[in-house]
Amino acid sequence: MSSSAPPYALAACLAGHTSDVRALDAYTLSDGRLVLLSGSRDQTARLWTADADGAFHAQVLEHGSGFVNAVAFFHDGTALYALTAGQDAVVYAYEVHTGAEMLVAPTPRYSLVGHASNVCSLRAFGSAYFASSSWDGTVRIWTQWECTATLAGHTQSVWSVLPVDADRVLSASADKSVRLWSIASPTEPVAQWDGATQAVRDLALLPDGTFVSAGNDGHLRSHSFDGAHTTVATVPAFVYSLAVLPMHRLASSGEDRCVHVWHGPSLEQVLAVPALSVWCVHALPNGDLVCGASDGCLYLFTRDEQRRASAEQMATYAQHVQTQSLSAGEVQGVRSTDARDALQTPGATEGEALLLRQGSRTERYQWSTHTRTWQPTGLVSESAAPSQKTTWRGKEYDYVFDVDIADGAPPLKLGYNVSENPYVAASRFLEENDLPASFLDQVVRFLEKNTEGVTVSPHVAADPYTGEARYVPGAASAPGDRAPAPLSVLPQKVYQSFTHIQLSAAHAKILEVSSKDSAAPLSAEDKQALQALITSLETRAEPIPVDVLGRLLRTWPVTLRFPLLDLLRAAACYTCTQPYAMLVSDALIGADWDALDAVGVDRKVAATNSMLALRTLANGFSAPAGPTTMDELALEALATLQSPPWPVLNRHGHTALATVAYNYSIRALEHTSYEHVGLLLQLIMEILSQPPTAIESECVYRALLALGNLLCAPCSASFTPAQRDQARDRALAWRQSIAEPRIETVCADIAALP
């Protein structure tokens, strides 16, 4: 290692978040003070400031709702703001008061609506503008707190955005491409770089005028703006984040429990972190670096001996790294030995790994070129013995896994015993968490991968949804008559709903709106009723007192109703003080449904309000008497939705509409004769008739499940052969438009139906 670049060592560990730290930024004040900003899956952001002795203190920012996946500092020329964004698709700006005592405003000064889905990246270009990117496939440029340009063209989520200069912006996408845009001419990209084999997750601009991209294929690629690119480094894991360090160094982090420090193509240092996912890494102005991890901590590393952690802190940190549990899948391909003297033989390269077996214990070691030693970095989990059982929900299991079903959802617990049929364990997990059966094979593969090497008695794996043995290519079978092959996912009988809400944020927003706009008054009685509503929702104390929402939704301006509609949507899952028919009426009136696509309507407001109204309809099926009540409202609801307001529906609105159709299809399954089957079929066909560029795969998937359910239902006997053929053809056309396994699976089921 070059003497001009001393190694990084631990400086501090900042604990406070209760879930994964997904985003980081840093800012240096005019007096030299360093400020950090972190965003987490715990639905908060935190502003970290250091006192004179170097200890950090945090202030909590209560983000709108959902996970915080992006943060940034932005100085608009007059004040400093902490920006947060994430699952609720809104960018929030909190003013930071930078006096002797650092204070952040308790509520956002600006709430910027525009994106239709999760915001996953925020970056600023000086005081000129900041950019945001989203799962909706777009980048938005914000100048003076207004969206001044929308850069649309990516076909999948835009994971990262990077301002280059006052006019140019780079974007990285799950569609495996990197694009360069001009803010002045935003309709088409200026340039595009392909070559990645999986999603591109982050970008970093280098001092020499080139930039680096990285992503799920593990490759770090160097690009020049003339279009050339080369692969400069590779790691055997997803790469989530990049950071440019001083002295021509680059840091990367990802799904391999560490931060890599690169000098050109050479791996200079591997910094072990006691967490599986290192979601983000950021360079600090003083040359240090900070990373955020899945254990909820921020870890600071420094090259400066004066800023290093104490010997005691370093020892504690090393112990956490040394004792972390590694799955067998994480150490596949790593050289192993049972010879203790193997630790006396130097490694060949920085970060080289070695497994040392000592009886029933297997330790992983990592070679450090700067200490010239093998450093312990974890214990490999062996096959669970009865004495090693873990208790989950009152039952003992050999394994209890944390399973990430979706990037926007918290991990779920999956208990598994090595002696049981993996399909039984997977189906139990799906049923406990109200997940669709289409995830069955994915969960089974997860179990098989993470319990490799465990020998159990042979059995024929039976699919718990059909009772039949799973098909194994090439397996022998007895001759004779056989029943038709069972369907993989159809029919589906679990209602889907939209239950997540941050009640305190919704309540605060209503109070804020009322305090700022005289057209949205709240009497003392209204405030008392709202507090009672919030308390009931928090404690799930039924009946939920929703009367106040009906009054306000009929009197407040349409542009200010969205937090009221959000509370109504949440209440719809429970028994309420008003009949559900009144909640539906309140939702449609509150959204001004009949005028959604009228001339002059604010499209952003209409998109949010219509989405929340549709979610209210979908949630009605989850209430205690919901299914029966929704049957009674079927004629009114399905007739209202026959001509959806497509011009104003956003991605969330599309999915909510398809969910209403899907939930009604379950009602059709449960009736021998369903009088509204014609209206339901028309709605499903209307959704599936949209151009592939107009709706996204989640909406299509739910609509296909709804169609499949309908074709499985007894009432489908009333369909003419022409109707069945048209429905089947409409469904199968989506096989060509969306190349996703789940789409292929449900289409195959529909094709197999008589």
Short mmCIF file of C-alpha atoms in Angstrom, two decimals, residues 23-297:
data_model
loop_
_atom_site.label_atom_id
_atom_site.label_comp_id
_atom_site.label_asym_id
_atom_site.label_seq_id
_atom_site.Cartn_x
_atom_site.Cartn_y
_atom_site.Cartn_z
CA ALA A 23 -29.13 6.77 2.38
CA LEU A 24 -26.47 9.26 3.49
CA ASP A 25 -25.27 12.78 2.79
CA ALA A 26 -22.85 15.21 4.44
CA TYR A 27 -22.45 18.98 4.59
CA THR A 28 -19.74 21.27 5.95
CA LEU A 29 -20.93 24.54 7.48
CA SER A 30 -19.09 27.81 7.01
CA ASP A 31 -17.56 27.44 10.49
CA GLY A 32 -16.16 24.01 9.60
CA ARG A 33 -18.70 21.90 11.46
CA LEU A 34 -19.63 18.62 9.82
CA VAL A 35 -23.27 17.57 9.56
CA LEU A 36 -24.49 14.13 8.47
CA LEU A 37 -27.94 13.17 7.21
CA SER A 38 -29.18 9.57 7.19
CA GLY A 39 -32.40 7.94 6.00
CA SER A 40 -33.72 4.59 7.15
CA ARG A 41 -36.31 1.90 6.75
CA ASP A 42 -37.46 2.84 10.26
CA GLN A 43 -39.37 5.67 8.51
CA THR A 44 -37.17 8.44 9.90
CA ALA A 45 -34.23 10.55 8.86
CA ARG A 46 -31.61 11.73 11.34
CA LEU A 47 -29.44 14.83 11.39
CA TRP A 48 -26.11 14.07 13.08
CA THR A 49 -23.85 16.80 14.46
CA ALA A 50 -20.54 16.43 16.28
CA ASP A 51 -19.61 18.31 19.44
CA ALA A 52 -16.15 19.57 20.35
CA ASP A 53 -14.94 16.17 21.56
CA GLY A 54 -16.10 14.43 18.40
CA ALA A 55 -19.21 12.76 19.84
CA PHE A 56 -22.22 12.79 17.51
CA HIS A 57 -25.76 13.71 18.49
CA ALA A 58 -28.86 13.08 16.39
CA GLN A 59 -32.10 14.94 15.75
CA VAL A 60 -34.94 12.85 14.33
CA LEU A 61 -36.91 13.99 11.30
CA GLU A 62 -40.33 12.36 11.18
CA HIS A 63 -40.59 11.61 7.47
CA GLY A 64 -44.01 11.61 5.75
CA SER A 65 -44.81 7.89 5.56
CA GLY A 66 -42.99 4.73 4.62
CA PHE A 67 -39.29 3.95 4.29
CA VAL A 68 -36.79 6.78 3.76
CA ASN A 69 -34.68 5.72 0.79
CA ALA A 70 -33.03 8.99 -0.28
CA VAL A 71 -31.61 12.05 1.49
CA ALA A 72 -29.60 15.11 0.49
CA PHE A 73 -28.57 18.53 1.75
CA PHE A 74 -29.55 21.50 -0.41
CA HIS A 75 -28.79 25.18 0.13
CA ASP A 76 -31.16 27.31 -1.93
CA GLY A 77 -29.07 30.46 -1.48
CA THR A 78 -30.88 31.63 1.62
CA ALA A 79 -31.13 28.60 3.90
CA LEU A 80 -29.93 25.02 4.28
CA TYR A 81 -32.46 22.22 3.87
CA ALA A 82 -32.41 18.54 4.68
CA LEU A 83 -34.22 16.69 1.90
CA THR A 84 -35.82 13.29 2.48
CA ALA A 85 -37.79 11.04 0.14
CA GLY A 86 -38.83 7.45 -0.17
CA GLN A 87 -41.75 5.09 -0.25
CA ASP A 88 -44.54 7.69 -0.31
CA ALA A 89 -43.09 9.32 -3.48
CA VAL A 90 -42.95 12.81 -1.90
CA VAL A 91 -39.78 14.89 -1.46
CA TYR A 92 -39.77 16.70 1.89
CA ALA A 93 -37.59 19.73 2.66
CA TYR A 94 -36.81 20.52 6.33
CA GLU A 95 -35.13 23.84 7.07
CA VAL A 96 -31.91 23.48 9.10
CA HIS A 97 -31.04 26.38 11.41
CA THR A 98 -27.26 26.59 11.53
CA GLY A 99 -26.64 28.83 14.52
CA ALA A 100 -24.55 28.00 17.56
CA GLU A 101 -27.04 25.23 18.23
CA MET A 102 -27.94 23.17 15.19
CA LEU A 103 -31.72 22.78 14.93
CA VAL A 104 -33.92 21.26 12.26
CA ALA A 105 -37.55 22.26 11.77
CA PRO A 106 -39.97 19.61 13.12
CA THR A 107 -42.11 19.68 9.96
CA PRO A 108 -41.12 20.13 6.32
CA ARG A 109 -41.34 23.60 4.83
CA TYR A 110 -41.91 22.10 1.39
CA SER A 111 -43.57 18.85 0.31
CA LEU A 112 -42.88 18.26 -3.37
CA VAL A 113 -45.32 15.99 -5.16
CA GLY A 114 -44.61 14.71 -8.65
CA HIS A 115 -43.21 11.22 -8.62
CA ALA A 116 -45.67 8.34 -8.93
CA SER A 117 -43.65 5.82 -6.94
CA ASN A 118 -40.82 5.31 -4.46
CA VAL A 119 -38.08 7.95 -4.69
CA CYS A 120 -34.71 6.21 -4.44
CA SER A 121 -32.13 8.94 -5.13
CA LEU A 122 -31.62 12.64 -4.36
CA ARG A 123 -28.61 14.75 -5.33
CA ALA A 124 -28.01 18.49 -5.47
CA PHE A 125 -25.96 20.65 -7.82
CA GLY A 126 -24.81 23.52 -5.64
CA SER A 127 -27.62 26.00 -5.06
CA ALA A 128 -28.84 25.75 -8.63
CA TYR A 129 -31.07 22.69 -8.46
CA PHE A 130 -31.47 19.22 -7.07
CA ALA A 131 -32.55 16.05 -8.86
CA SER A 132 -34.64 13.09 -7.76
CA SER A 133 -35.13 9.68 -9.34
CA SER A 134 -37.82 7.10 -8.79
CA TRP A 135 -39.22 3.67 -9.40
CA ASP A 136 -41.64 5.44 -11.76
CA GLY A 137 -38.83 5.48 -14.34
CA THR A 138 -38.24 9.23 -14.30
CA VAL A 139 -35.80 11.85 -13.07
CA ARG A 140 -37.18 15.18 -11.91
CA ILE A 141 -35.27 18.45 -11.72
CA TRP A 142 -36.32 20.83 -8.96
CA THR A 143 -35.48 24.55 -9.20
CA GLN A 144 -36.77 27.07 -6.67
CA TRP A 145 -38.95 24.31 -5.20
CA GLU A 146 -40.75 23.63 -8.47
CA CYS A 147 -40.31 20.74 -10.88
CA THR A 148 -38.76 22.40 -13.92
CA ALA A 149 -37.97 19.29 -15.98
CA THR A 150 -38.99 15.64 -16.12
CA LEU A 151 -36.54 13.24 -17.76
CA ALA A 152 -38.52 10.20 -18.92
CA GLY A 153 -37.31 7.33 -21.05
CA HIS A 154 -36.01 4.56 -18.84
CA THR A 155 -38.22 1.49 -18.98
CA GLN A 156 -37.66 0.52 -15.35
CA SER A 157 -36.79 2.10 -12.00
CA VAL A 158 -34.13 4.82 -11.98
CA TRP A 159 -31.94 3.85 -9.03
CA SER A 160 -29.53 6.78 -9.10
CA VAL A 161 -29.28 10.31 -10.43
CA LEU A 162 -26.06 12.35 -10.64
CA PRO A 163 -25.84 16.03 -11.67
CA VAL A 164 -22.84 16.67 -13.91
CA ASP A 165 -23.12 20.42 -14.40
CA ALA A 166 -25.75 23.15 -14.63
CA ASP A 167 -27.41 21.45 -17.60
CA ARG A 168 -26.38 17.78 -17.70
CA VAL A 169 -27.59 14.93 -15.50
CA LEU A 170 -26.72 11.22 -15.47
CA SER A 171 -29.22 8.50 -14.56
CA ALA A 172 -28.75 4.79 -13.77
CA SER A 173 -31.59 2.34 -14.14
CA ALA A 174 -32.83 -1.18 -13.54
CA ASP A 175 -33.20 -1.38 -17.33
CA LYS A 176 -29.39 -1.95 -17.33
CA SER A 177 -28.55 1.40 -18.94
CA VAL A 178 -26.95 4.71 -17.99
CA ARG A 179 -28.24 7.84 -19.71
CA LEU A 180 -27.05 11.42 -20.03
CA TRP A 181 -29.69 14.14 -20.18
CA SER A 182 -29.85 17.86 -20.93
CA ILE A 183 -32.16 19.79 -18.64
CA ALA A 184 -32.67 22.39 -21.37
CA SER A 185 -33.77 19.68 -23.85
CA PRO A 186 -35.27 16.98 -21.64
CA THR A 187 -37.34 15.01 -24.15
CA GLU A 188 -34.57 12.64 -25.29
CA PRO A 189 -31.29 11.50 -23.68
CA VAL A 190 -28.10 13.01 -25.05
CA ALA A 191 -26.23 9.70 -24.74
CA GLN A 192 -26.71 6.17 -23.47
CA TRP A 193 -24.31 3.53 -22.16
CA ASP A 194 -25.29 -0.14 -22.24
CA GLY A 195 -23.27 -3.16 -21.23
CA ALA A 196 -24.46 -3.93 -17.72
CA THR A 197 -26.07 -7.35 -17.43
CA GLN A 198 -28.23 -6.41 -14.44
CA ALA A 199 -29.64 -3.27 -12.82
CA VAL A 200 -27.29 -0.28 -12.51
CA ARG A 201 -27.53 1.02 -8.93
CA ASP A 202 -25.19 4.01 -8.56
CA LEU A 203 -22.95 6.53 -10.29
CA ALA A 204 -19.89 8.56 -9.28
CA LEU A 205 -18.25 11.48 -11.11
CA LEU A 206 -14.43 11.37 -11.05
CA PRO A 207 -12.12 14.41 -10.98
CA ASP A 208 -10.68 13.56 -14.41
CA GLY A 209 -14.06 14.11 -16.09
CA THR A 210 -15.02 10.45 -16.40
CA PHE A 211 -17.62 8.63 -14.31
CA VAL A 212 -18.09 5.18 -12.81
CA SER A 213 -21.23 3.05 -12.68
CA ALA A 214 -21.92 -0.10 -10.67
CA GLY A 215 -24.81 -2.39 -9.90
CA ASN A 216 -26.20 -5.84 -9.40
CA ASP A 217 -23.76 -7.55 -11.77
CA GLY A 218 -20.86 -6.60 -9.46
CA HIS A 219 -18.92 -4.72 -12.14
CA LEU A 220 -17.51 -1.23 -11.66
CA ARG A 221 -17.37 0.37 -15.11
CA SER A 222 -15.49 3.51 -16.11
CA HIS A 223 -17.15 5.71 -18.74
CA SER A 224 -16.08 8.73 -20.72
CA PHE A 225 -18.62 11.19 -22.05
CA ASP A 226 -17.63 10.35 -25.61
CA GLY A 227 -19.35 6.97 -25.14
CA ALA A 228 -16.44 4.65 -24.31
CA HIS A 229 -16.52 2.42 -21.25
CA THR A 230 -14.38 -0.28 -19.66
CA THR A 231 -14.75 -2.61 -16.67
CA VAL A 232 -12.24 -1.55 -14.04
CA ALA A 233 -13.12 -3.89 -11.17
CA THR A 234 -15.47 -6.68 -10.15
CA VAL A 235 -16.80 -7.95 -6.84
CA PRO A 236 -18.84 -11.16 -6.35
CA ALA A 237 -21.90 -9.36 -4.99
CA PHE A 238 -24.45 -6.65 -5.72
CA VAL A 239 -22.89 -3.18 -5.58
CA TYR A 240 -25.32 -0.61 -4.19
CA SER A 241 -23.27 2.55 -3.71
CA LEU A 242 -20.15 4.43 -4.84
CA ALA A 243 -18.18 7.31 -3.31
CA VAL A 244 -15.23 9.31 -4.67
CA LEU A 245 -12.40 9.61 -2.12
CA PRO A 246 -9.31 11.85 -2.07
CA MET A 247 -6.04 10.80 -3.73
CA HIS A 248 -7.82 9.21 -6.71
CA ARG A 249 -9.51 6.54 -4.62
CA LEU A 250 -13.03 5.16 -4.96
CA ALA A 251 -15.20 3.34 -2.42
CA SER A 252 -17.95 0.83 -3.16
CA SER A 253 -20.39 -1.02 -0.93
CA GLY A 254 -23.00 -3.69 -1.40
CA GLU A 255 -24.36 -7.08 -0.40
CA ASP A 256 -21.11 -8.55 0.96
CA ARG A 257 -20.64 -7.10 4.46
CA CYS A 258 -17.89 -4.66 3.55
CA VAL A 259 -16.70 -1.45 1.93
CA HIS A 260 -14.10 -1.78 -0.82
CA VAL A 261 -11.52 0.97 -1.36
CA TRP A 262 -10.12 1.05 -4.90
CA HIS A 263 -7.10 2.76 -6.44
CA GLY A 264 -7.83 2.46 -10.13
CA PRO A 265 -8.39 -1.25 -10.81
CA SER A 266 -6.48 -2.27 -7.67
CA LEU A 267 -8.32 -3.24 -4.50
CA GLU A 268 -6.48 -1.26 -1.85
CA GLN A 269 -8.47 -2.09 1.28
CA VAL A 270 -11.50 -4.09 2.41
CA LEU A 271 -13.30 -2.69 5.45
CA ALA A 272 -15.39 -5.37 7.15
CA VAL A 273 -18.81 -4.30 8.46
CA PRO A 274 -20.90 -6.41 10.89
CA ALA A 275 -24.01 -6.40 8.67
CA LEU A 276 -24.97 -8.22 5.49
CA SER A 277 -26.08 -5.20 3.43
CA VAL A 278 -23.98 -2.05 3.29
CA TRP A 279 -26.57 0.03 1.48
CA CYS A 280 -24.68 3.29 1.10
CA VAL A 281 -21.21 4.77 1.34
CA HIS A 282 -20.34 8.46 1.31
CA ALA A 283 -17.11 10.44 1.24
CA LEU A 284 -16.74 13.18 3.84
CA PRO A 285 -15.09 16.54 3.15
CA ASN A 286 -12.26 15.75 5.60
CA GLY A 287 -11.26 12.60 3.69
CA ASP A 288 -13.09 10.18 5.97
CA LEU A 289 -15.88 7.93 4.73
CA VAL A 290 -19.17 6.82 6.26
CA CYS A 291 -21.40 3.90 5.38
CA GLY A 292 -24.93 2.88 6.33
CA ALA A 293 -25.84 -0.75 6.94
CA SER A 294 -28.70 -3.17 7.44
CA ASP A 295 -28.07 -3.30 11.20
CA GLY A 296 -29.29 0.30 11.52
CA CYS A 297 -25.84 1.78 12.20
#
